[in-house]
Amino acid sequence: MTDRTESGVRPMAGGPGGAAPPGSGRAASAVRAARRRDRRVYTRSHPLLFALLAATRRRAVTRVGGALLVHGTEPYRQALTRVPLDRTAAGTTGGAARELSAGGTLFDQEGSGHRATRRAVADDLGAAGVERLRPVWLDVLDRRVAPLAEGRDVDLVPLARELAGATVRALLGATGDPEAIARAAADAAAAAVRDHLPGPRLPGTARAAAAAAARLEALLAPDRPAGEPESALRAMLAVAAVNTTVAALPRAAAWCADAGLWDDAADGLLRPALVGELLRVTAPSPLLPRVAAADADLGGCPVRKGDRLILVARHAARAHVRPPDAHNPAPPGVARLVFGAGGHACPGARLARAQLDDTLAALAPHRPVVVRARADQGAALPGWRSLTVRAAGGHPTLENR
């Protein structure tokens, strides 16, 4: 059996994909349908960028002017762990963070300050911290998923937005409305996203991003002045947590619905592996923009100080050629690349896995199908503006825009 992926035809990598028996043509067709739907979040929101990445992905590293597109697994890992990086340069995560605030943040600090901040965040997002937060999102899931049992439709994007906002509010001890926090975090990310993409910046981008961040900071800590380092850190944590969650959860559910993965999602032993696979394939932050701080070499391609590095997490994790398979998952060293690598890997990986695990467990008994899907053309990360599902037994319309 073969699976026609974005890069051609290759042997299927695993076992059963849900209701379809292993080795069946129906399972391969379902995977192709799931991949086609998921690709829309890229082609509808960032079509030119997606076309550029698709055209260059067959080479591990490709130079385009002063930028290097890094697709290969090993060059991607090396760029994050061996190449000196300028974490405050314009067009990087740290640079965008600095434009959003007057102080240092988790994303651009170096040395002892960076390590101290990351240790504090890691404590909050470690195993004990995640368990403390878990009742918050379980309450959202209980309320938001309940209509499926009554035969009603559920839009998973508002569900993910409330789940993310409520979690951030609890994590940061804020008092703002969860959905207002989530919307403000989405606005702040969308305003800053042009700094992360190749190409010229439009006038006013920095001012718009700073204003959006100030609105978010006011929701999170109304008693703190905007731009204060601690306030800026809270805002950037909210931006990262909200936008990745709202991008990932609906896309993962759509994969389960389209590829017939609900049986695996319902299996408590298989679900952790499926969670890792779905996060690998959806790669919520598909690009990591960086700038080289010194000359280096990546995959035989010379790197010059000041070069922009566009690290394509989606391709490094083989999301474009290897569909999710809980029975034969990708090696952990590959799957975890969607969270970065080395000392600057995302500290929220445990939280992301726990939230997706509980979301799949809540949805799986209903075996939902997708009835409507609309890509979000204004979001910072590729995702759905709406993704409406219905418990199995309904009549899907499969409307996509």
Coordinates of C-alpha atoms in Angstrom, one line a residue:
M1 CA 0.0 0.0 0.0
T2 CA 1.2 3.5 -0.7
D3 CA 0.5 7.0 0.6
R4 CA 0.7 9.8 -1.9
T5 CA 2.2 12.6 0.2
E6 CA 3.3 16.1 -0.7
S7 CA 6.6 14.7 -1.9
G8 CA 5.3 11.8 -4.0
V9 CA 4.4 8.2 -3.3
R10 CA 6.0 6.2 -0.5
P11 CA 5.2 3.0 1.4
M12 CA 2.8 3.5 4.3
A13 CA 4.7 3.7 7.6
G14 CA 2.6 1.9 10.1
G15 CA -0.4 -0.1 11.2
P16 CA -4.1 0.6 11.5
G17 CA -5.4 4.1 11.1
G18 CA -8.7 3.6 13.0
A19 CA -11.8 2.0 11.6
A20 CA -10.1 0.9 8.3
P21 CA -8.1 -2.3 8.5
P22 CA -4.3 -2.1 8.1
G23 CA -3.2 -2.4 4.6
S24 CA -6.5 -1.3 3.1
G25 CA -6.9 1.2 0.3
R26 CA -9.5 2.9 2.3
A27 CA -7.0 3.8 5.0
A28 CA -4.6 5.2 2.4
S29 CA -7.4 7.3 0.9
A30 CA -8.4 8.6 4.3
V31 CA -4.8 9.7 5.0
R32 CA -4.7 11.5 1.7
A33 CA -7.9 13.3 2.5
A34 CA -6.7 14.3 5.9
R35 CA -3.5 15.6 4.5
R36 CA -5.3 17.6 1.8
R37 CA -7.6 19.2 4.3
D38 CA -4.7 20.1 6.7
R39 CA -2.7 21.6 3.8
R40 CA -5.4 24.2 3.3
V41 CA -4.4 26.0 6.5
Y42 CA -1.1 26.8 4.8
T43 CA -2.3 27.4 1.2
R44 CA -5.1 29.7 2.4
S45 CA -3.2 31.7 5.0
H46 CA 0.4 31.9 3.6
P47 CA 0.2 30.7 0.0
L48 CA 3.4 32.4 -1.3
L49 CA 5.5 31.2 1.7
F50 CA 4.1 27.7 1.4
A51 CA 4.9 27.6 -2.3
L52 CA 8.5 28.7 -1.6
L53 CA 9.0 26.1 1.1
A54 CA 7.5 23.4 -1.1
A55 CA 9.7 24.3 -4.0
T56 CA 12.9 24.1 -1.9
R57 CA 12.2 21.2 0.5
R58 CA 14.0 18.6 -1.4
R59 CA 17.3 20.1 -0.4
A60 CA 18.3 20.0 3.2
V61 CA 19.5 23.6 3.1
T62 CA 18.8 26.2 0.4
R63 CA 20.1 29.7 0.2
V64 CA 17.8 32.4 -1.1
G65 CA 19.7 35.7 -1.0
G66 CA 20.6 36.4 2.6
A67 CA 18.4 33.7 4.0
L68 CA 18.9 30.0 4.4
L69 CA 15.8 27.7 4.3
V70 CA 16.7 24.7 6.6
H71 CA 14.5 21.7 5.9
G72 CA 16.7 18.7 6.8
T73 CA 16.4 17.0 10.1
E74 CA 20.1 17.2 11.1
P75 CA 20.8 20.7 9.8
Y76 CA 17.7 21.9 11.7
R77 CA 19.0 20.4 14.9
Q78 CA 22.5 21.7 14.3
A79 CA 21.2 25.2 13.7
L80 CA 19.5 25.2 17.1
T81 CA 22.3 23.5 19.1
R82 CA 25.7 24.4 17.3
V83 CA 25.3 27.6 15.4
P84 CA 25.7 30.8 17.4
L85 CA 22.4 32.7 17.1
D86 CA 21.6 36.4 17.5
R87 CA 18.4 36.1 19.5
T88 CA 17.6 39.8 19.5
A89 CA 17.8 40.4 15.7
A90 CA 14.9 41.8 13.8
G91 CA 12.8 39.0 12.2
T92 CA 13.4 36.5 15.0
T93 CA 11.2 35.4 17.9
G94 CA 13.4 37.4 20.3
G95 CA 13.5 40.4 18.1
A96 CA 9.7 40.4 17.8
A97 CA 9.5 40.0 21.6
R98 CA 11.8 43.0 22.2
E99 CA 9.7 45.1 19.8
L100 CA 6.6 44.1 21.9
S101 CA 8.2 45.3 25.1
A102 CA 10.8 47.5 26.7
G103 CA 12.4 44.7 28.6
G104 CA 14.0 41.3 28.1
T105 CA 11.9 38.2 27.7
L106 CA 12.1 34.5 27.8
F107 CA 12.8 34.4 24.1
D108 CA 15.8 36.7 23.8
Q109 CA 17.7 36.4 27.1
E110 CA 21.1 34.8 27.3
G111 CA 23.3 33.7 30.2
S112 CA 22.2 33.5 33.8
G113 CA 19.1 35.7 33.3
H114 CA 17.8 33.4 30.6
R115 CA 18.5 30.3 32.6
A116 CA 16.8 31.7 35.7
T117 CA 13.7 32.7 33.7
R118 CA 13.5 29.4 32.0
R119 CA 13.8 27.5 35.4
A120 CA 10.9 29.5 36.8
V121 CA 8.8 28.7 33.7
A122 CA 9.8 25.1 33.8
D123 CA 8.7 24.8 37.4
D124 CA 5.2 26.2 36.4
L125 CA 5.0 23.9 33.4
G126 CA 6.5 20.8 34.9
A127 CA 4.6 17.6 35.8
A128 CA 3.2 19.1 39.0
G129 CA 2.4 22.4 37.4
V130 CA 0.5 20.8 34.6
E131 CA -1.5 18.7 37.0
R132 CA -2.5 21.8 38.9
L133 CA -3.7 23.4 35.7
R134 CA -5.5 20.3 34.3
P135 CA -8.9 20.8 36.0
V136 CA -9.1 24.2 34.3
W137 CA -9.1 22.8 30.8
L138 CA -11.1 19.7 31.7
D139 CA -13.9 22.0 32.8
V140 CA -13.8 23.7 29.4
L141 CA -13.9 20.3 27.6
D142 CA -16.8 19.0 29.7
R143 CA -18.9 22.0 28.8
R144 CA -17.9 22.5 25.2
V145 CA -18.0 18.8 24.1
A146 CA -21.3 18.0 25.8
P147 CA -23.5 19.1 22.8
L148 CA -22.1 16.3 20.7
A149 CA -23.9 13.8 22.8
E150 CA -27.2 15.6 22.0
G151 CA -26.5 15.5 18.2
R152 CA -25.5 19.2 18.0
D153 CA -22.6 20.6 16.2
V154 CA -19.5 21.9 18.0
D155 CA -17.0 24.4 16.6
L156 CA -13.6 23.3 17.9
V157 CA -11.9 26.7 17.4
P158 CA -13.9 28.6 20.1
L159 CA -13.3 25.5 22.3
A160 CA -9.6 25.7 21.8
R161 CA -9.6 29.5 22.3
E162 CA -11.4 29.3 25.7
L163 CA -9.3 26.3 26.8
A164 CA -6.1 28.2 26.0
G165 CA -7.3 31.5 27.5
A166 CA -8.5 29.8 30.7
T167 CA -5.2 27.9 31.1
V168 CA -3.1 31.0 30.6
R169 CA -5.3 32.9 33.1
A170 CA -4.7 30.2 35.7
L171 CA -1.0 29.9 34.9
L172 CA -0.4 33.6 35.3
G173 CA -2.9 34.2 38.1
A174 CA -4.7 36.7 35.9
T175 CA -8.3 37.8 36.3
G176 CA -9.3 38.7 32.7
D177 CA -11.9 36.9 30.7
P178 CA -10.4 33.8 29.1
E179 CA -11.7 34.4 25.6
A180 CA -10.7 38.1 25.8
I181 CA -7.2 37.0 26.8
A182 CA -7.1 34.5 23.9
R183 CA -8.3 37.0 21.3
A184 CA -5.8 39.6 22.6
A185 CA -2.9 37.1 22.3
A186 CA -4.0 36.2 18.8
D187 CA -4.1 39.9 17.8
A188 CA -0.6 40.4 19.3
A189 CA 0.8 37.5 17.4
A190 CA -0.9 38.4 14.1
A191 CA 0.4 42.0 14.4
A192 CA 4.0 40.7 14.8
V193 CA 4.0 37.9 12.4
R194 CA 5.4 39.9 9.5
D195 CA 8.7 40.1 11.4
H196 CA 8.9 36.3 11.2
L197 CA 8.4 35.9 7.5
P198 CA 10.8 36.6 4.6
G199 CA 10.2 39.8 2.7
P200 CA 9.9 43.5 3.5
R201 CA 8.2 44.8 6.5
L202 CA 5.2 47.1 6.1
P203 CA 5.2 50.6 7.7
G204 CA 3.7 50.6 11.1
T205 CA 4.2 47.0 11.9
A206 CA 6.2 47.6 15.0
R207 CA 3.7 50.1 16.3
A208 CA 0.8 47.8 15.7
A209 CA 2.5 44.9 17.4
A210 CA 3.4 47.0 20.4
A211 CA -0.2 48.3 20.8
A212 CA -1.6 44.8 20.6
A213 CA 0.9 43.6 23.2
A214 CA 0.0 46.5 25.5
R215 CA -3.7 45.5 25.3
L216 CA -2.8 41.9 26.2
E217 CA -0.6 43.0 29.1
A218 CA -3.4 45.1 30.5
L219 CA -5.7 42.1 30.5
L220 CA -3.1 39.9 32.2
A221 CA -1.9 42.3 34.8
P222 CA -3.9 45.6 34.9
D223 CA -2.0 46.8 38.0
R224 CA 1.4 46.6 36.2
P225 CA 2.7 49.2 33.7
A226 CA 2.9 48.0 30.1
G227 CA 6.4 47.2 28.9
E228 CA 7.7 46.3 32.3
P229 CA 10.0 43.2 31.9
E230 CA 7.8 40.9 34.1
S231 CA 4.6 42.1 32.3
A232 CA 6.2 41.6 28.9
L233 CA 7.2 38.1 29.9
R234 CA 3.7 37.2 30.9
A235 CA 2.4 38.6 27.6
M236 CA 4.8 36.6 25.5
L237 CA 4.0 33.4 27.4
A238 CA 0.3 34.1 26.7
V239 CA 1.0 34.7 23.0
A240 CA 3.0 31.4 22.7
A241 CA 0.5 29.3 24.7
V242 CA -2.7 30.6 23.1
N243 CA -1.6 30.7 19.5
T244 CA 0.0 27.2 19.4
T245 CA -3.0 25.7 21.2
V246 CA -5.6 27.3 19.0
A247 CA -3.6 26.2 15.9
A248 CA -3.0 22.6 17.1
L249 CA -6.1 21.2 18.8
P250 CA -8.6 21.7 15.9
R251 CA -6.1 20.5 13.3
A252 CA -5.3 17.4 15.3
A253 CA -9.0 16.6 15.7
A254 CA -9.5 17.0 12.0
W255 CA -6.7 14.5 11.3
C256 CA -8.4 12.0 13.6
A257 CA -11.8 12.5 11.9
D258 CA -10.5 12.4 8.3
A259 CA -7.9 9.7 8.7
G260 CA -10.0 7.4 10.9
L261 CA -7.8 7.7 14.1
W262 CA -10.6 7.8 16.7
D263 CA -10.1 4.2 17.7
D264 CA -6.4 5.0 18.6
A265 CA -7.5 8.2 20.4
A266 CA -9.9 6.2 22.5
D267 CA -7.2 3.7 23.5
G268 CA -5.5 5.0 26.7
L269 CA -2.4 3.0 25.9
L270 CA -2.1 4.2 22.3
R271 CA -3.2 7.8 22.8
P272 CA 0.1 9.2 24.2
A273 CA 1.8 8.0 21.0
L274 CA -0.9 9.4 18.9
V275 CA -0.6 12.8 20.6
G276 CA 3.1 12.9 19.8
E277 CA 2.4 12.0 16.2
L278 CA -0.3 14.6 15.8
L279 CA 1.9 17.3 17.3
R280 CA 4.7 16.3 14.9
V281 CA 2.4 16.3 11.9
T282 CA 0.6 19.5 12.7
A283 CA 3.8 21.3 13.8
P284 CA 1.8 24.2 15.3
S285 CA 4.9 26.5 15.0
P286 CA 6.0 25.4 11.5
L287 CA 8.8 27.9 11.1
L288 CA 11.5 29.1 13.6
P289 CA 13.1 32.3 12.4
R290 CA 16.7 32.9 13.6
V291 CA 19.7 34.9 12.6
A292 CA 23.3 33.6 12.7
A293 CA 25.6 35.4 15.0
A294 CA 28.8 33.9 13.5
D295 CA 30.0 32.1 10.4
A296 CA 29.2 28.4 10.4
D297 CA 28.2 25.5 8.1
L298 CA 24.9 23.7 7.8
G299 CA 24.6 20.5 5.7
G300 CA 27.6 21.6 3.6
C301 CA 26.1 25.1 3.0
P302 CA 28.2 28.0 4.3
V303 CA 26.5 30.3 6.8
R304 CA 27.6 33.9 7.2
K305 CA 27.2 36.1 10.2
G306 CA 23.9 38.0 9.8
D307 CA 22.2 35.4 7.6
R308 CA 18.6 34.7 8.3
L309 CA 17.8 31.1 9.1
I310 CA 14.3 29.9 8.3
L311 CA 14.1 26.7 10.2
V312 CA 11.3 24.6 8.9
A313 CA 10.1 22.5 11.8
R314 CA 7.4 20.9 9.8
H315 CA 9.9 19.4 7.3
A316 CA 12.6 18.6 9.9
A317 CA 10.0 16.5 11.7
R318 CA 9.0 14.8 8.4
A319 CA 5.4 16.0 8.8
H320 CA 5.1 16.3 5.0
V321 CA 6.1 12.7 4.2
R322 CA 5.1 10.6 7.2
P323 CA 1.5 10.6 8.4
P324 CA 0.6 10.1 12.1
D325 CA 0.8 6.5 13.2
A326 CA 0.4 5.6 16.8
H327 CA 1.5 2.0 16.1
N328 CA 4.8 3.0 14.5
P329 CA 5.6 6.5 15.7
A330 CA 8.5 8.6 14.5
P331 CA 11.6 8.4 16.7
P332 CA 11.3 10.8 19.7
G333 CA 14.4 12.7 18.5
V334 CA 12.5 13.6 15.3
A335 CA 9.1 14.1 16.7
R336 CA 10.2 16.5 19.4
L337 CA 11.9 18.8 16.9
V338 CA 8.6 20.7 16.6
F339 CA 9.3 22.0 20.1
G340 CA 12.9 23.1 19.1
A341 CA 16.1 21.5 20.4
G342 CA 18.8 22.2 22.9
G343 CA 18.8 24.8 25.6
H344 CA 16.1 26.9 23.9
A345 CA 13.5 24.1 23.3
C346 CA 9.9 25.1 24.1
P347 CA 9.3 24.7 27.9
G348 CA 5.5 24.2 27.2
A349 CA 5.8 20.8 25.5
R350 CA 4.5 18.8 28.4
L351 CA 1.5 21.2 28.7
A352 CA 0.8 20.9 24.9
R353 CA 0.8 17.1 25.1
A354 CA -1.5 17.0 28.2
Q355 CA -4.0 19.3 26.7
L356 CA -4.2 17.4 23.4
D357 CA -4.4 14.1 25.2
D358 CA -7.4 15.2 27.2
T359 CA -9.0 16.8 24.2
L360 CA -8.8 13.6 22.2
A361 CA -10.0 11.6 25.1
A362 CA -13.1 13.9 25.4
L363 CA -13.9 13.7 21.6
A364 CA -13.1 10.1 20.9
P365 CA -16.3 8.5 22.3
H366 CA -18.3 10.6 19.8
R367 CA -16.2 9.7 16.8
P368 CA -16.8 13.2 15.4
V369 CA -16.8 14.0 11.7
V370 CA -16.0 17.4 10.2
V371 CA -19.0 19.2 8.7
R372 CA -17.5 22.6 8.1
A373 CA -14.0 24.0 8.0
R374 CA -12.7 27.5 7.2
A375 CA -9.0 28.4 7.2
D376 CA -7.9 31.4 9.2
Q377 CA -6.3 33.8 6.7
G378 CA -5.3 36.3 9.3
A379 CA -3.8 34.2 12.1
A380 CA -0.1 34.2 13.0
L381 CA 0.1 30.4 12.8
P382 CA -1.6 28.1 10.2
G383 CA -4.9 27.1 11.6
W384 CA -8.7 27.0 11.2
R385 CA -10.9 30.0 11.7
S386 CA -13.7 27.5 12.4
L387 CA -13.8 23.7 12.4
T388 CA -17.3 22.3 13.1
V389 CA -17.7 18.7 14.0
R390 CA -20.7 16.4 14.6
A391 CA -20.9 13.1 16.3
A392 CA -20.7 10.1 14.0
G393 CA -24.1 9.2 12.5
G394 CA -24.8 12.7 11.3
H395 CA -24.6 13.8 7.7
P396 CA -21.3 15.7 7.1
T397 CA -21.5 18.5 4.4
L398 CA -17.7 18.8 4.2
E399 CA -17.8 22.4 3.3
N400 CA -14.3 23.9 3.1
R401 CA -13.3 27.5 2.5

